[in-house]
Every structure is written in structure tokens, then in C-alpha cells.
Coordinates of C-alpha atoms and ligand atoms in Angstrom, one line a residue:
M81 CA 0.0 0.0 0.0
T82 CA 1.1 3.5 -0.7
S83 CA 0.0 6.9 0.6
R84 CA 1.1 8.8 -2.5
S85 CA -1.3 11.2 -4.1
V86 CA -2.4 11.2 -7.7
Y87 CA -3.8 13.9 -9.9
L88 CA -5.3 12.9 -13.2
E89 CA -6.5 15.3 -15.9
T90 CA -8.5 14.0 -18.9
F91 CA -8.6 15.4 -22.4
G92 CA -10.9 14.2 -25.1
C93 CA -13.8 12.0 -25.6
Q94 CA -16.1 9.9 -23.3
M95 CA -13.9 6.9 -23.9
N96 CA -11.0 8.8 -22.3
E97 CA -13.3 9.8 -19.4
L98 CA -14.2 6.2 -18.8
D99 CA -10.6 5.1 -19.1
S100 CA -9.7 7.7 -16.4
E101 CA -12.4 6.5 -14.2
L102 CA -11.3 2.9 -14.4
V103 CA -7.6 3.9 -13.8
L104 CA -8.5 6.0 -10.8
G105 CA -10.6 3.2 -9.4
Q106 CA -7.7 0.9 -9.6
L107 CA -5.2 3.3 -8.1
R108 CA -7.6 4.1 -5.3
Q109 CA -7.9 0.4 -4.5
L110 CA -4.1 0.2 -4.3
G111 CA -4.1 2.9 -1.7
Y112 CA -3.3 6.0 -3.7
R113 CA -5.0 9.2 -2.6
L114 CA -6.7 11.1 -5.4
T115 CA -6.4 14.8 -5.4
G116 CA -8.1 17.5 -7.5
E117 CA -5.0 19.8 -7.3
A118 CA -2.0 19.1 -9.5
A119 CA 0.1 21.2 -7.1
D120 CA -0.6 18.8 -4.2
A121 CA 0.2 15.6 -6.1
D122 CA 3.2 13.2 -6.0
I123 CA 2.1 11.8 -9.3
V124 CA 0.6 13.9 -12.1
L125 CA -1.1 12.0 -15.0
Y126 CA -2.5 13.4 -18.2
N127 CA -4.9 11.2 -20.2
T128 CA -4.5 12.6 -23.6
C129 CA -6.2 12.9 -27.0
S130 CA -4.6 13.3 -30.3
V131 CA -7.6 13.7 -32.6
R132 CA -6.8 17.3 -33.3
E133 CA -3.7 19.3 -32.8
H134 CA -5.3 21.8 -30.4
A135 CA -5.9 19.1 -27.8
E136 CA -2.2 18.2 -27.9
Q137 CA -1.0 21.7 -27.4
K138 CA -2.6 21.9 -24.0
V139 CA -0.7 18.8 -22.9
W140 CA 2.6 20.1 -24.2
S141 CA 2.1 23.3 -22.3
R142 CA 1.2 21.4 -19.1
L143 CA 4.3 19.3 -19.5
G144 CA 6.4 22.5 -19.9
E145 CA 5.1 23.8 -16.6
L146 CA 5.8 20.5 -14.9
A147 CA 9.4 20.5 -16.2
I148 CA 10.0 23.7 -14.2
R149 CA 8.2 22.3 -11.1
K150 CA 10.3 19.1 -11.2
K151 CA 13.5 21.1 -10.6
E152 CA 12.1 21.9 -7.2
Q153 CA 10.4 18.5 -6.7
P154 CA 12.7 15.9 -8.5
G155 CA 10.7 13.0 -7.0
L156 CA 7.6 14.0 -8.9
V157 CA 6.3 11.3 -11.2
V158 CA 4.7 12.5 -14.5
G159 CA 2.7 10.2 -16.8
V160 CA 1.2 10.7 -20.2
L161 CA -1.6 8.2 -20.9
G162 CA -3.8 7.7 -23.9
C163 CA -3.7 8.4 -27.6
L164 CA -0.8 10.9 -27.6
A165 CA 1.4 8.5 -25.7
E166 CA 0.5 5.7 -28.1
R167 CA 1.1 7.8 -31.2
D168 CA 4.3 9.5 -30.3
G169 CA 5.8 6.7 -28.3
T170 CA 9.4 7.2 -27.0
A171 CA 9.8 10.3 -29.1
L172 CA 7.6 12.0 -26.6
V173 CA 9.9 11.2 -23.7
K174 CA 12.9 12.4 -25.8
R175 CA 11.1 15.7 -26.4
M176 CA 9.9 15.9 -22.8
P177 CA 12.2 14.1 -20.4
V178 CA 10.0 15.3 -17.6
V179 CA 7.7 12.4 -18.6
D180 CA 8.4 9.2 -16.5
V181 CA 5.5 7.1 -17.6
L182 CA 4.1 6.5 -21.1
C183 CA 1.0 4.3 -21.3
G184 CA -1.1 3.8 -24.4
P185 CA -4.9 3.3 -24.2
G186 CA -4.5 -0.4 -24.9
E187 CA -2.2 -0.9 -21.9
L188 CA -3.9 0.9 -19.1
D189 CA -4.2 -2.2 -17.0
K190 CA -0.4 -2.0 -16.6
L191 CA -0.4 1.5 -15.3
P192 CA -0.2 0.7 -11.5
S193 CA 3.0 -1.3 -12.0
L194 CA 4.5 1.4 -14.4
I195 CA 3.8 4.0 -11.7
D196 CA 5.3 1.9 -9.0
N197 CA 8.4 1.3 -11.1
A198 CA 8.7 5.0 -11.9
V199 CA 8.5 5.9 -8.2
R200 CA 11.3 3.5 -7.4
T201 CA 13.4 4.6 -10.4
R202 CA 13.0 8.2 -9.5
T203 CA 14.3 7.4 -6.0
A204 CA 17.3 5.6 -7.5
L205 CA 17.9 8.6 -9.9
L206 CA 17.9 10.9 -6.9
A207 CA 20.4 8.7 -5.1
D208 CA 22.7 8.8 -8.1
E209 CA 22.5 12.5 -8.7
T210 CA 25.7 14.3 -9.6
P211 CA 26.2 18.0 -10.3
Y212 CA 26.5 17.0 -14.0
Q213 CA 23.5 14.7 -14.0
R214 CA 20.5 16.1 -12.2
A215 CA 17.6 13.7 -11.4
S216 CA 15.1 16.3 -12.4
D217 CA 16.4 16.3 -16.0
R218 CA 16.1 12.5 -16.4
S219 CA 13.0 10.4 -17.2
A220 CA 12.3 7.3 -15.1
S221 CA 11.1 5.9 -18.5
Q222 CA 8.4 3.3 -17.8
I223 CA 6.7 2.6 -21.1
A224 CA 3.7 0.4 -22.1
L225 CA 2.5 0.9 -25.7
Q226 CA 0.7 -1.7 -27.8
G227 CA 1.8 -0.6 -31.2
S228 CA -1.0 -0.9 -33.8
A229 CA 0.6 -4.0 -35.3
S230 CA 0.2 -6.2 -32.2
R231 CA -3.6 -5.5 -32.0
R232 CA -4.0 -6.7 -35.6
S233 CA -2.5 -10.0 -34.9
A234 CA -4.4 -13.1 -36.1
V235 CA -4.0 -14.7 -32.7
L236 CA -5.6 -11.9 -30.9
A237 CA -8.9 -13.6 -30.4
A238 CA -7.0 -16.5 -28.8
A239 CA -5.0 -14.4 -26.5
E240 CA -5.9 -13.2 -23.0
D241 CA -7.1 -9.7 -23.3
S242 CA -5.8 -8.1 -20.1
L243 CA -7.4 -4.8 -20.8
E244 CA -10.7 -6.5 -20.3
M245 CA -9.7 -7.0 -16.7
L246 CA -9.5 -3.3 -16.3
D247 CA -13.2 -3.0 -17.4
L248 CA -14.1 -5.9 -15.3
S249 CA -12.4 -4.5 -12.2
R250 CA -14.6 -1.4 -12.3
S251 CA -15.1 -0.2 -8.8
V252 CA -18.7 0.9 -9.1
S253 CA -19.4 2.8 -5.9
P254 CA -16.1 3.6 -4.2
I255 CA -15.2 6.0 -7.0
D256 CA -18.2 8.1 -6.0
P257 CA -17.2 11.1 -4.1
D258 CA -20.3 11.4 -2.2
P259 CA -21.7 8.2 -0.8
D260 CA -25.0 9.9 0.2
R261 CA -25.6 10.9 -3.3
P262 CA -24.9 8.0 -5.7
R263 CA -24.3 9.3 -9.2
S264 CA -27.0 8.6 -11.7
S265 CA -25.1 8.4 -15.0
A266 CA -22.3 6.2 -16.2
Y267 CA -20.5 5.1 -19.3
V268 CA -20.1 1.4 -20.3
R269 CA -17.7 0.4 -23.0
I270 CA -19.0 -2.2 -25.5
T271 CA -16.3 -2.0 -28.2
R272 CA -12.8 -0.7 -28.3
G273 CA -10.8 0.5 -31.2
C274 CA -11.9 1.1 -34.8
N275 CA -11.5 -0.7 -38.2
K276 CA -12.8 2.1 -40.4
F277 CA -9.6 4.0 -41.2
C278 CA -11.2 7.3 -42.2
T279 CA -8.2 8.9 -43.8
Y280 CA -8.1 11.9 -41.4
C281 CA -8.4 9.9 -38.2
V282 CA -5.7 8.7 -35.7
V283 CA -8.1 6.5 -33.7
P284 CA -7.4 3.2 -35.5
F285 CA -3.7 3.8 -34.9
T286 CA -3.9 4.8 -31.3
R287 CA -6.7 2.6 -30.1
G288 CA -6.1 -0.3 -32.4
A289 CA -8.5 -2.8 -34.1
E290 CA -12.2 -3.0 -33.2
I291 CA -12.7 -5.3 -30.3
H292 CA -16.1 -6.4 -28.9
R293 CA -16.6 -7.2 -25.3
P294 CA -18.6 -10.3 -24.3
P295 CA -22.3 -9.4 -23.8
D296 CA -22.4 -11.0 -20.3
H297 CA -19.6 -8.8 -19.1
I298 CA -21.5 -5.7 -20.4
V299 CA -24.8 -6.7 -18.9
D300 CA -23.2 -7.6 -15.6
E301 CA -21.5 -4.2 -15.5
C302 CA -24.8 -2.5 -16.2
K303 CA -26.4 -4.5 -13.4
R304 CA -23.7 -3.5 -10.9
L305 CA -24.0 0.1 -11.9
A306 CA -27.8 -0.1 -11.5
D307 CA -27.4 -1.6 -8.1
A308 CA -25.1 1.3 -7.1
G309 CA -27.9 3.8 -8.1
V310 CA -27.1 4.6 -11.7
I311 CA -30.2 5.2 -13.8
E312 CA -28.7 6.3 -17.1
I313 CA -26.1 4.3 -19.0
T314 CA -24.3 5.4 -22.2
L315 CA -22.8 2.6 -24.2
L316 CA -19.5 3.6 -25.8
G317 CA -17.8 2.6 -29.0
Q318 CA -16.2 4.4 -31.9
T319 CA -18.6 2.7 -34.2
V320 CA -20.9 1.5 -31.5
N321 CA -23.6 0.1 -33.7
H322 CA -21.0 -2.3 -35.2
Y323 CA -21.1 -4.3 -32.0
R324 CA -21.5 -8.0 -32.6
F325 CA -20.3 -11.0 -30.5
E326 CA -20.1 -14.4 -32.2
H327 CA -20.5 -17.0 -29.4
G328 CA -19.4 -19.9 -31.7
S329 CA -15.9 -18.4 -31.9
A330 CA -15.7 -17.2 -28.3
V331 CA -12.5 -18.0 -26.5
A332 CA -12.2 -18.4 -22.7
V333 CA -9.0 -18.0 -20.8
N334 CA -9.0 -19.2 -17.2
G335 CA -12.8 -19.4 -17.4
V336 CA -13.2 -15.8 -18.6
I337 CA -14.7 -15.3 -22.1
Q338 CA -12.4 -12.9 -23.9
P339 CA -13.3 -9.9 -26.1
Q340 CA -13.5 -10.6 -29.8
K341 CA -12.0 -9.0 -32.8
G342 CA -14.6 -7.3 -35.1
R343 CA -15.3 -9.0 -38.4
S344 CA -15.1 -7.0 -41.6
Y345 CA -18.1 -7.4 -43.9
A346 CA -19.7 -5.5 -46.7
G347 CA -22.2 -3.1 -45.3
G348 CA -25.4 -1.7 -46.5
H349 CA -27.6 -4.2 -44.7
R350 CA -31.0 -3.6 -43.1
R351 CA -30.4 -6.4 -40.6
D352 CA -27.2 -7.8 -39.1
P353 CA -26.4 -10.6 -41.6
F354 CA -24.9 -12.7 -38.8
A355 CA -27.9 -12.5 -36.5
G356 CA -29.0 -15.8 -35.0
E357 CA -28.8 -17.9 -31.9
Q358 CA -25.0 -18.0 -31.9
T359 CA -24.6 -14.2 -32.2
T360 CA -25.4 -11.2 -30.0
T361 CA -25.9 -8.4 -32.4
F362 CA -26.1 -4.7 -31.4
A363 CA -29.9 -4.9 -31.5
D364 CA -29.8 -8.1 -29.3
L365 CA -27.4 -6.3 -26.8
L366 CA -29.7 -3.3 -26.5
A367 CA -32.7 -5.5 -26.0
R368 CA -30.9 -7.6 -23.4
I369 CA -29.8 -4.6 -21.3
H370 CA -33.3 -3.1 -21.6
E371 CA -35.0 -6.3 -20.4
E372 CA -32.4 -7.5 -17.9
V373 CA -31.7 -4.2 -16.2
P374 CA -35.0 -2.5 -16.0
S375 CA -33.8 -0.1 -13.3
I376 CA -31.7 1.6 -16.0
Q377 CA -34.3 4.2 -17.0
R378 CA -32.2 5.6 -19.9
L379 CA -30.1 3.7 -22.2
R380 CA -28.0 5.7 -24.8
F381 CA -25.2 4.9 -27.1
V382 CA -22.5 6.8 -29.0
T383 CA -21.1 7.1 -31.6
S384 CA -23.0 5.5 -34.4
Y385 CA -21.6 4.9 -37.8
P386 CA -24.2 5.9 -40.4
R387 CA -23.6 3.0 -42.8
D388 CA -24.8 -0.4 -41.7
F389 CA -27.4 1.0 -39.3
G390 CA -29.9 -1.8 -39.5
D391 CA -33.7 -1.7 -39.1
D392 CA -33.2 -4.4 -36.5
V393 CA -31.7 -1.7 -34.2
L394 CA -34.3 0.9 -35.0
E395 CA -37.1 -1.6 -34.2
V396 CA -35.6 -2.5 -30.8
I397 CA -35.3 1.2 -30.0
R398 CA -38.9 1.8 -31.0
Q399 CA -40.1 -1.1 -28.9
S400 CA -38.1 -0.2 -25.8
P401 CA -39.4 2.7 -23.7
R402 CA -36.2 3.1 -21.8
I403 CA -33.9 3.4 -24.9
C404 CA -33.4 7.1 -25.7
R405 CA -34.6 8.7 -28.9
Y406 CA -31.2 10.2 -29.6
L407 CA -28.7 9.2 -32.3
H408 CA -25.3 10.8 -32.8
V409 CA -24.5 9.9 -36.4
P410 CA -21.6 12.0 -37.8
A411 CA -21.8 12.8 -41.5
Q412 CA -18.4 14.7 -41.8
S413 CA -19.2 16.2 -45.2
G414 CA -22.1 16.7 -47.6
S415 CA -20.0 16.2 -50.7
D416 CA -19.7 12.7 -52.2
R417 CA -16.2 13.6 -53.5
I418 CA -14.9 14.6 -50.1
L419 CA -16.6 11.6 -48.4
Q420 CA -14.8 9.3 -50.8
M421 CA -11.5 11.0 -50.0
M422 CA -12.3 10.6 -46.3
N423 CA -12.9 6.9 -46.9
R424 CA -16.3 7.2 -45.1
G425 CA -17.9 4.4 -47.1
Y426 CA -21.2 6.1 -47.8
T427 CA -22.7 8.7 -50.1
V428 CA -24.8 11.7 -49.2
A429 CA -27.9 9.9 -50.6
E430 CA -27.2 6.8 -48.4
Y431 CA -26.7 9.0 -45.4
L432 CA -30.0 10.8 -46.0
E433 CA -31.8 7.6 -46.7
F434 CA -30.7 6.4 -43.2
L435 CA -31.9 9.6 -41.5
D436 CA -35.3 9.3 -43.2
R437 CA -35.6 5.7 -42.1
A438 CA -34.5 6.5 -38.6
R439 CA -37.2 9.3 -38.4
Q440 CA -39.8 6.9 -39.8
F441 CA -39.1 4.5 -37.0
L442 CA -38.3 6.8 -34.1
D443 CA -39.7 10.3 -34.5
Q444 CA -42.9 10.2 -32.4
P445 CA -43.5 13.7 -31.1
E446 CA -47.2 12.8 -30.6
I447 CA -46.2 10.5 -27.7
G448 CA -43.6 12.9 -26.4
R449 CA -40.7 11.2 -28.1
P450 CA -39.3 13.1 -31.0
L451 CA -36.1 11.7 -32.5
M452 CA -33.1 14.0 -31.9
L453 CA -30.0 13.8 -34.0
S454 CA -26.6 15.2 -33.6
G455 CA -23.7 15.2 -36.1
D456 CA -20.0 15.8 -36.7
F457 CA -18.5 17.8 -39.6
I458 CA -15.0 18.5 -40.7
V459 CA -14.6 21.7 -42.7
G460 CA -11.6 22.5 -44.8
F461 CA -10.7 18.9 -45.7
P462 CA -8.0 19.0 -48.4
T463 CA -9.3 20.2 -51.8
E464 CA -12.7 21.2 -50.3
T465 CA -14.1 23.8 -52.7
D466 CA -16.9 26.3 -52.1
E467 CA -19.2 23.9 -54.0
D468 CA -18.3 21.0 -51.6
F469 CA -18.9 23.2 -48.7
E470 CA -22.3 24.4 -50.0
A471 CA -23.2 20.7 -50.3
T472 CA -22.3 20.3 -46.6
I473 CA -24.5 23.3 -45.7
A474 CA -27.3 21.8 -47.7
L475 CA -26.9 18.5 -45.8
M476 CA -27.0 20.2 -42.5
R477 CA -30.2 22.0 -43.4
R478 CA -31.8 18.8 -44.6
A479 CA -30.7 16.7 -41.6
R480 CA -31.9 19.1 -39.0
Y481 CA -29.5 18.1 -36.2
K482 CA -30.4 19.4 -32.7
N483 CA -26.6 20.1 -32.4
S484 CA -23.4 19.4 -34.3
F485 CA -19.7 19.2 -33.5
I486 CA -17.9 21.1 -36.2
F487 CA -14.1 20.9 -36.6
K488 CA -11.6 22.5 -38.8
Y489 CA -9.5 19.8 -40.5
S490 CA -6.3 19.1 -38.6
P491 CA -3.7 17.0 -40.4
R492 CA -2.7 14.2 -38.0
P493 CA 0.7 12.4 -38.1
G494 CA 0.4 8.8 -39.2
T495 CA -2.9 9.2 -41.0
T496 CA -3.5 8.5 -44.7
A497 CA -4.7 12.0 -45.3
I498 CA -1.6 13.8 -44.1
N499 CA 0.6 11.6 -46.4
K500 CA -1.7 11.7 -49.4
Y501 CA -3.3 15.1 -49.5
K502 CA -1.9 18.6 -49.1
D503 CA -3.6 20.6 -46.3
D504 CA -4.5 23.2 -49.0
V505 CA -7.5 25.0 -47.6
P506 CA -6.3 28.3 -46.0
E507 CA -6.8 28.7 -42.3
A508 CA -9.0 31.8 -42.9
V509 CA -11.3 29.8 -45.2
K510 CA -11.5 26.9 -42.6
R511 CA -12.4 29.5 -40.0
E512 CA -15.0 31.2 -42.1
R513 CA -16.7 27.9 -43.0
N514 CA -16.6 26.8 -39.4
T515 CA -18.3 30.0 -38.3
R516 CA -21.0 29.7 -41.0
M517 CA -21.8 26.2 -40.0
L518 CA -22.0 27.1 -36.4
A519 CA -24.4 29.9 -37.2
L520 CA -26.6 27.7 -39.2
Q521 CA -26.5 24.9 -36.6
N522 CA -27.5 27.5 -33.9
E523 CA -30.4 28.6 -36.1
I524 CA -31.6 25.0 -36.7
G525 CA -31.1 24.1 -33.0
E526 CA -33.2 27.1 -31.9
E527 CA -35.9 26.2 -34.4
I528 CA -36.1 22.7 -33.1
G529 CA -36.1 24.1 -29.6
R530 CA -39.1 26.3 -30.4
E531 CA -41.0 23.2 -31.7
Q532 CA -40.8 21.7 -28.2
I533 CA -42.5 24.7 -26.5
G534 CA -45.7 23.5 -24.7
R535 CA -44.5 19.8 -24.9
E536 CA -44.0 17.8 -21.7
F537 CA -40.9 15.7 -21.2
S538 CA -39.1 13.6 -18.6
V539 CA -35.8 15.3 -17.7
L540 CA -32.9 13.8 -15.8
I541 CA -31.5 16.5 -13.6
E542 CA -27.7 16.6 -13.9
G543 CA -26.6 19.5 -11.7
L544 CA -26.4 23.2 -11.4
S545 CA -26.4 25.1 -14.7
R546 CA -23.2 26.8 -15.8
R547 CA -24.8 30.1 -15.0
E548 CA -25.7 29.0 -11.5
T549 CA -22.2 27.6 -10.9
K550 CA -20.6 30.9 -12.1
K551 CA -23.0 32.9 -9.9
R552 CA -22.0 30.8 -6.9
A553 CA -18.3 31.0 -7.7
R554 CA -18.6 34.8 -7.6
Q555 CA -20.3 34.8 -4.2
A556 CA -18.0 34.2 -1.3
P557 CA -19.2 31.1 0.7
A558 CA -21.1 32.1 3.7
P559 CA -19.5 31.1 7.0
G560 CA -20.5 27.7 8.0
T561 CA -21.5 26.7 4.5
V562 CA -21.1 23.0 3.7
S563 CA -19.4 22.2 0.4
L564 CA -21.0 19.4 -1.4
T565 CA -20.4 17.8 -4.8
V566 CA -23.4 17.3 -6.9
S567 CA -23.9 16.3 -10.5
A568 CA -25.4 13.4 -12.3
R569 CA -22.6 13.4 -14.8
T570 CA -19.7 15.5 -16.0
A571 CA -20.6 19.2 -16.0
P572 CA -23.5 19.9 -18.3
A573 CA -22.1 19.0 -21.6
G574 CA -23.1 21.9 -23.7
E575 CA -24.5 21.5 -27.1
A576 CA -20.9 21.8 -27.4
A577 CA -20.1 22.8 -30.9
A578 CA -22.8 25.3 -31.0
D579 CA -21.5 27.2 -28.0
D580 CA -18.1 28.3 -26.8
S581 CA -17.7 25.2 -24.7
A582 CA -16.9 22.9 -27.6
C583 CA -14.6 20.1 -27.1
D584 CA -11.1 21.2 -28.0
S585 CA -10.1 17.7 -28.8
G586 CA -12.2 17.2 -31.8
C587 CA -13.6 14.1 -30.3
G588 CA -17.1 14.8 -31.5
S589 CA -18.5 11.9 -29.8
G590 CA -17.6 13.6 -26.6
P591 CA -19.7 16.5 -25.6
K592 CA -16.8 18.4 -24.2
C593 CA -13.2 18.1 -23.4
S594 CA -13.5 17.9 -19.7
S595 CA -10.7 18.7 -17.4
A596 CA -12.0 15.7 -15.6
V597 CA -10.0 16.0 -12.4
V598 CA -10.6 13.0 -10.2
E599 CA -14.3 12.9 -10.0
S600 CA -15.1 15.5 -12.6
R601 CA -18.0 17.0 -10.8
P602 CA -18.8 20.6 -10.1
E603 CA -18.7 21.8 -6.5
V604 CA -21.6 23.6 -5.2
A605 CA -22.7 24.8 -1.8
T606 CA -25.9 23.8 -0.1
E607 CA -26.6 27.2 1.4
V608 CA -30.2 28.0 2.1
S609 CA -31.1 31.0 -0.1
S610 CA -34.4 32.5 -1.0
E611 CA -33.3 32.9 -4.6
P612 CA -34.3 30.2 -7.1
V613 CA -31.6 27.8 -8.1
Q614 CA -31.0 27.1 -11.8
L615 CA -30.6 23.4 -12.5
T616 CA -29.9 21.7 -15.8
G617 CA -30.9 18.4 -17.2
R618 CA -31.6 16.5 -20.4
T619 CA -34.6 15.1 -22.2
D620 CA -34.3 11.5 -23.5
G621 CA -33.6 13.2 -26.9
D622 CA -30.5 14.8 -25.2
Q623 CA -31.9 18.3 -25.3
I624 CA -30.6 20.5 -22.5
V625 CA -33.3 21.9 -20.2
F626 CA -33.0 24.6 -17.6
L627 CA -35.2 24.7 -14.6
N628 CA -35.4 27.5 -12.0
I629 CA -36.4 25.8 -8.7
P630 CA -36.9 27.4 -5.3
A631 CA -33.7 26.8 -3.2
R632 CA -35.9 25.1 -0.7
S633 CA -39.5 24.0 -1.3
E634 CA -42.4 24.4 1.2
S635 CA -41.9 20.8 2.2
G636 CA -38.3 21.6 3.1
R637 CA -36.8 19.9 0.1
T638 CA -33.7 21.6 -1.4
A639 CA -33.4 22.1 -5.1
V640 CA -30.0 20.4 -5.3
S641 CA -31.5 17.2 -3.8
M642 CA -33.2 16.7 -7.1
V643 CA -30.0 16.1 -8.9
G644 CA -29.9 12.7 -10.3
E645 CA -33.7 12.4 -10.5
I646 CA -35.9 12.2 -13.5
V647 CA -38.7 14.8 -13.3
R648 CA -41.6 15.8 -15.6
V649 CA -41.4 19.3 -17.0
R650 CA -43.2 21.5 -19.6
I651 CA -41.1 23.5 -22.0
E652 CA -41.8 27.2 -21.8
S653 CA -39.2 28.8 -24.1
A654 CA -36.2 28.0 -26.2
Q655 CA -32.8 29.6 -26.5
A656 CA -29.7 28.8 -28.5
L657 CA -28.2 26.8 -25.6
G658 CA -31.3 25.0 -24.4
L659 CA -34.9 24.9 -23.3
S660 CA -36.4 26.6 -20.3
A661 CA -39.0 24.5 -18.5
V662 CA -41.3 24.5 -15.5
L663 CA -41.6 21.5 -13.1
L664 CA -45.0 19.7 -13.4
Ligands
SAM910 N1 -16.0 7.3 -34.4 C1 -16.7 8.5 -34.6 C2 -17.2 8.6 -36.0 O1 -16.8 8.0 -36.9 O2 -17.9 9.5 -36.3 C3 -16.0 9.7 -34.1 C4 -14.7 9.6 -33.5 S1 -13.6 10.9 -33.8 C5 -12.5 10.6 -32.6 C6 -14.5 12.3 -33.4 C7 -14.7 13.3 -34.4 O3 -13.5 14.1 -34.5 C8 -14.9 12.9 -35.8 O4 -16.3 12.6 -36.0 C9 -14.4 14.0 -36.7 O5 -15.5 14.9 -37.0 C10 -13.4 14.7 -35.8 N2 -12.0 14.5 -36.3 C11 -11.4 13.3 -36.3 N3 -10.2 13.5 -36.9 C12 -10.1 14.8 -37.2 C13 -9.1 15.6 -37.9 N4 -8.0 15.1 -38.3 N5 -9.4 16.9 -38.0 C14 -10.5 17.4 -37.6 N6 -11.5 16.7 -37.0 C15 -11.3 15.4 -36.8
SF4_911 FE1 -13.1 5.2 -36.8 FE2 -14.7 7.3 -36.3 FE3 -12.0 7.7 -36.7 FE4 -13.6 7.0 -38.7 S1 -13.7 8.9 -37.5 S2 -11.6 6.1 -38.2 S3 -15.1 5.7 -37.8 S4 -13.0 6.6 -35.0

């Protein structure tokens, strides 16, 4: 056991948030103390994203600051985890010797031993220090990277998948900061990696090949989370609707069924062609979780790949009252020529056909369940002309997303696009296209918002609104105020790309780049005030709702005690960032 303290900051998508949660759970079980202040920590870890350059810059600047701090605190252990570590490998340590631990996303189960070795190595370096060789200038160099080649090995399916143990070890309740207020939302990974190789994207290189977790493991995890008080689960995968587990070829190691490599097949089907008794398709998995874990009141999944989205999945969603009417289906571009250069594998017509089909099955405003869509777009992809861009604008108008994540193309080392295509759209043009799309998305989002006025919805209260949090931060805490952490999930994830809180990482599937420090929950105070408290929550279509609630009701109930609950509301008005509602 150790009494060392760990600070972990997360950049990027929900997958990274989940990885951080699992890693912290493991470190906590080993006796590490978790701290929300980097300055207090013996071990500083960054879980990184390399989807866009901007997200990387933040990490480089943090590392630069730590290099200065290490001169004063040479025993400090610094770790870079995640996609940047995997992509840059040892070159990262050469560039930044302040880094002691490098751990790719496929090796996170090894992190505790890497940290332990790094702590010991730093002690040895300190003992060996000479005026010419300062310990603070040397890395303890503990490295675990998978390298994309190893994950593509033909024997993978037969090998023990130790990363699965990290998911299985999930410490469901101890990670919660406030035992009196169990959190209500959680992520559950169903697939890892990606086989799509979109030409701009680093994910297949940093997270490796698509791997599907055994359905029993997923269902058990959902049950354990439900037992711990979770009522909303978001299933995660880069192409989440590609999930399939073929039981006939399942491999067990020491009695534990191992995750399975995704099979490649020609898409365009309406039903999973491998469906049958020996297979758990994505539709089967959704139906299983819905049936076997009824206390999960909201089941979501991100991110969906538009091609191969079968009617089987849409049917299950339609039949299942607790599966949310929300699909995040990135289009990336509205130009067939650009889509082809991106290797997206569908045309605009096919994409729109899917949206029409999804709406036919799932858009039921008459029963209070409109279908809400969100999308991702990349503007300024190499050779993108005004005409291509106008086609993207037309697609956005036609698709009517409630929100979109819009990114300027960022050439990524190691991808096909950076090697094959010149980044020839000037930055000013990318910026202008980005601004135009955001403006259009805001317009459409507001229009969709106005359509909801007068409608009644169930809303899961997630926490204080950003405005309320800022208001409280400005007010000095009253003497005797008790500080309490409340939130159903990471700070209200704005309709990110349509406001200034957009994820810097370009993750798209992630609502925002959270500086998810330890528990990633906003702090609020439970002072008794006569002023109403602004809470925020989401409809099952993932629309943000603001509610102004008396700080304390006549029955004595405080507004913040509603966090984590599902309440019925009526929408009164709509703004760019969300809907305002009254409690019913
Ligand atoms: N798997 C999901 C999919 O296919 O839609 C998304 C995963 S990706 C990490 C999230 C988003 O980041 C993508 O949808 C894309 O819009 C954006 N993105 C990825 N690579 C990018 C790049 N090189 N430049 C700009 N945006 C990028
Ligand atoms: Fe895979 Fe999505 Fe990246 Fe394409 S954009 S390679 S589907 S993660």
C-alpha cells in the first residue's frame, strides 16, 4: 500500500473519461490518494487525446510547466496516458524528459506497475544524482505501448485480453465522491478501437483494431452500476452500432470469455447478416440490457456509424421505452467527392436515406418522443471547394440536427490524409466555413427548440447550470456553508459545438473536453437561499433543459437534492443553448 497522491486530468472523448475513471478506481484500490489539485500531487497524469492538434497543445504546455516544477520536486512522477502517448511513443519522452510514464490506451491495465516502477526509479535517480546529471532532467522511462501491429495479430482472439480485466475491475461505488448521493449516469464500453480508417483519423492507430466485449460482461457491468444507483447508461464505442459477439468463436482464458475482434463485412444491410442464436448483435445487446436491467431508465449509445445501421436496431429502440430517442451519427461532409477522399464508405444519398428511415421508425412527437439527432462535420478537408462546402451546408439543413460538432481539418501524423493530401484550404477559409456552419446549426437548433414549446418531457436533472455555478463562484461562501459535490454526470455537456464550450479535442462523440479532475463533478454549496436555483438536465432526446427551482420547497426539500432524479417538465421557451421549463 502507498500513501502517494495522484492527480489525473482528462482530455478528449467519453472513452477517455471512462478510461480515467477505471484507472483512478484501480489506483484508489491500491491505496493512492486522489487529489483535485495538481500542485498537491506526487504523481501527475494526463490522459491525452490526439484527434486534433489543439488538444495536444494543451498537454505540451502542461508538461512544460511540470518540467519547471520538477526542478524543485525531483521525486515528482509525471505520466502521459492515452492516444498521444501511443502515437508519439518514446519520441515523446525524448522531447519531454519530464515524462516518466508513457502508457497507451490499450495498456492501461499495466499503469499501476508502471507508476510503482517509476517511483522506485526516481528514488534511484535521486540517489545517483551528480552536479552534471540532475535527477530532475532524467526520465524514469516506464513505457507500455501496444503498437498498432500487435492489435492486428491473427492470434488476438485466442490471447488473453488483459485490458478486459480493467473494465471488469470497475469499482462501481467507491469512486463516487459522495456516498450519500450516488451518481446517476455512467458510461459502459462495449467496443474498443476502430477498423474504419477514415483517412483523417488517428483512432485506428492509437486505439487499435475493433474489439467487442462479451455481452455477459457488459450486462453484468450495467447491473452492478444499476445496483449502485445509476439510472442512465451510455454505451460507448467508436462505431458503437457495429457491435457483434459471435459465441461460436468465443475464446475463454481461465474461465473468462475474452473480447473478440470485429469482423469485416460489406455493409449496407438492413439487418445484421450474422444474426442468429449463436450471435449477439447490437440490436440483441440493446434488447438484453433493456430487459435484464429495468432499473436503468435511460439507455443511450454513442457514436453511431451511419452505414450499416440496421432496421433491427431501429425496431428495438422503437419497442423499448427506456432506450433514448437520440442518435449521434456523424456525416463529416455533404460532398460525395470529399466523403470518398475521407474513406467514409457512404454517399450523401445513403446517409440521408438512413436519416429518413430513422425518423420513420423513431420520430414520435405525438407520444412525447421526438427523435433528436446530432452530427459531426470536418470543414476544410484537403481540396474542399466552395461547392463542396455548400453541399455540406445543404446536408446540415436537410438533416436538422439538434446540435453538431464542427471541426476544422487538422492534419494528424500517421494518418493517410496527411501523407496523401496537401492541407491546402487556407486557415482563414476553414475558420469562415466553421463560423458559417455554427451559425446555421444554432439557427436550426433554436428552431427545433421552439418546436418543443408546450410539450412535456421527462428530464434527468444533472446538476447546477453553468450560469448558476458561475454565480456561486462569484459569491463568497457564507461562514458555516457546507461544500457538497453534486452532479449526475460531467458538467452539463453543452450543445458543445454550437456554443463556446466545444470540445477542444475534436472528439465529436464527446460532448466536451472535460478537465475531468478526479471525480469531474462541479462543486456547489448547499446554502439555504431564497433565490431560485437554476438546475440543468436532459430530455431523453438529449436536449438541454434549464429549470429554476426554489432553493428550498415548502416541504423543506432543497433544489440540489433533485440532482440525479428524473422529473416531468413542460417547456416554456427555447434559446440557443437549451430549453427553459417548469416543473410539473
Ligand atoms: N467514431 C466516430 C465517427 O466515426 O464518427 C467519431 C470519433 S472521432 C475521434 C470524433 C470526431 O473528430 C470525428 O467525427 C471527426 O469529426 C473529428 N475528427 C477526427 N479527426 C479529425 C481531424 N484530423 N481533423 C478534424 N476533425 C477530426
Ligand atoms: Fe473510426 Fe470514427 Fe475515426 Fe472513422 S472517424 S476512423 S469511424 S473513429
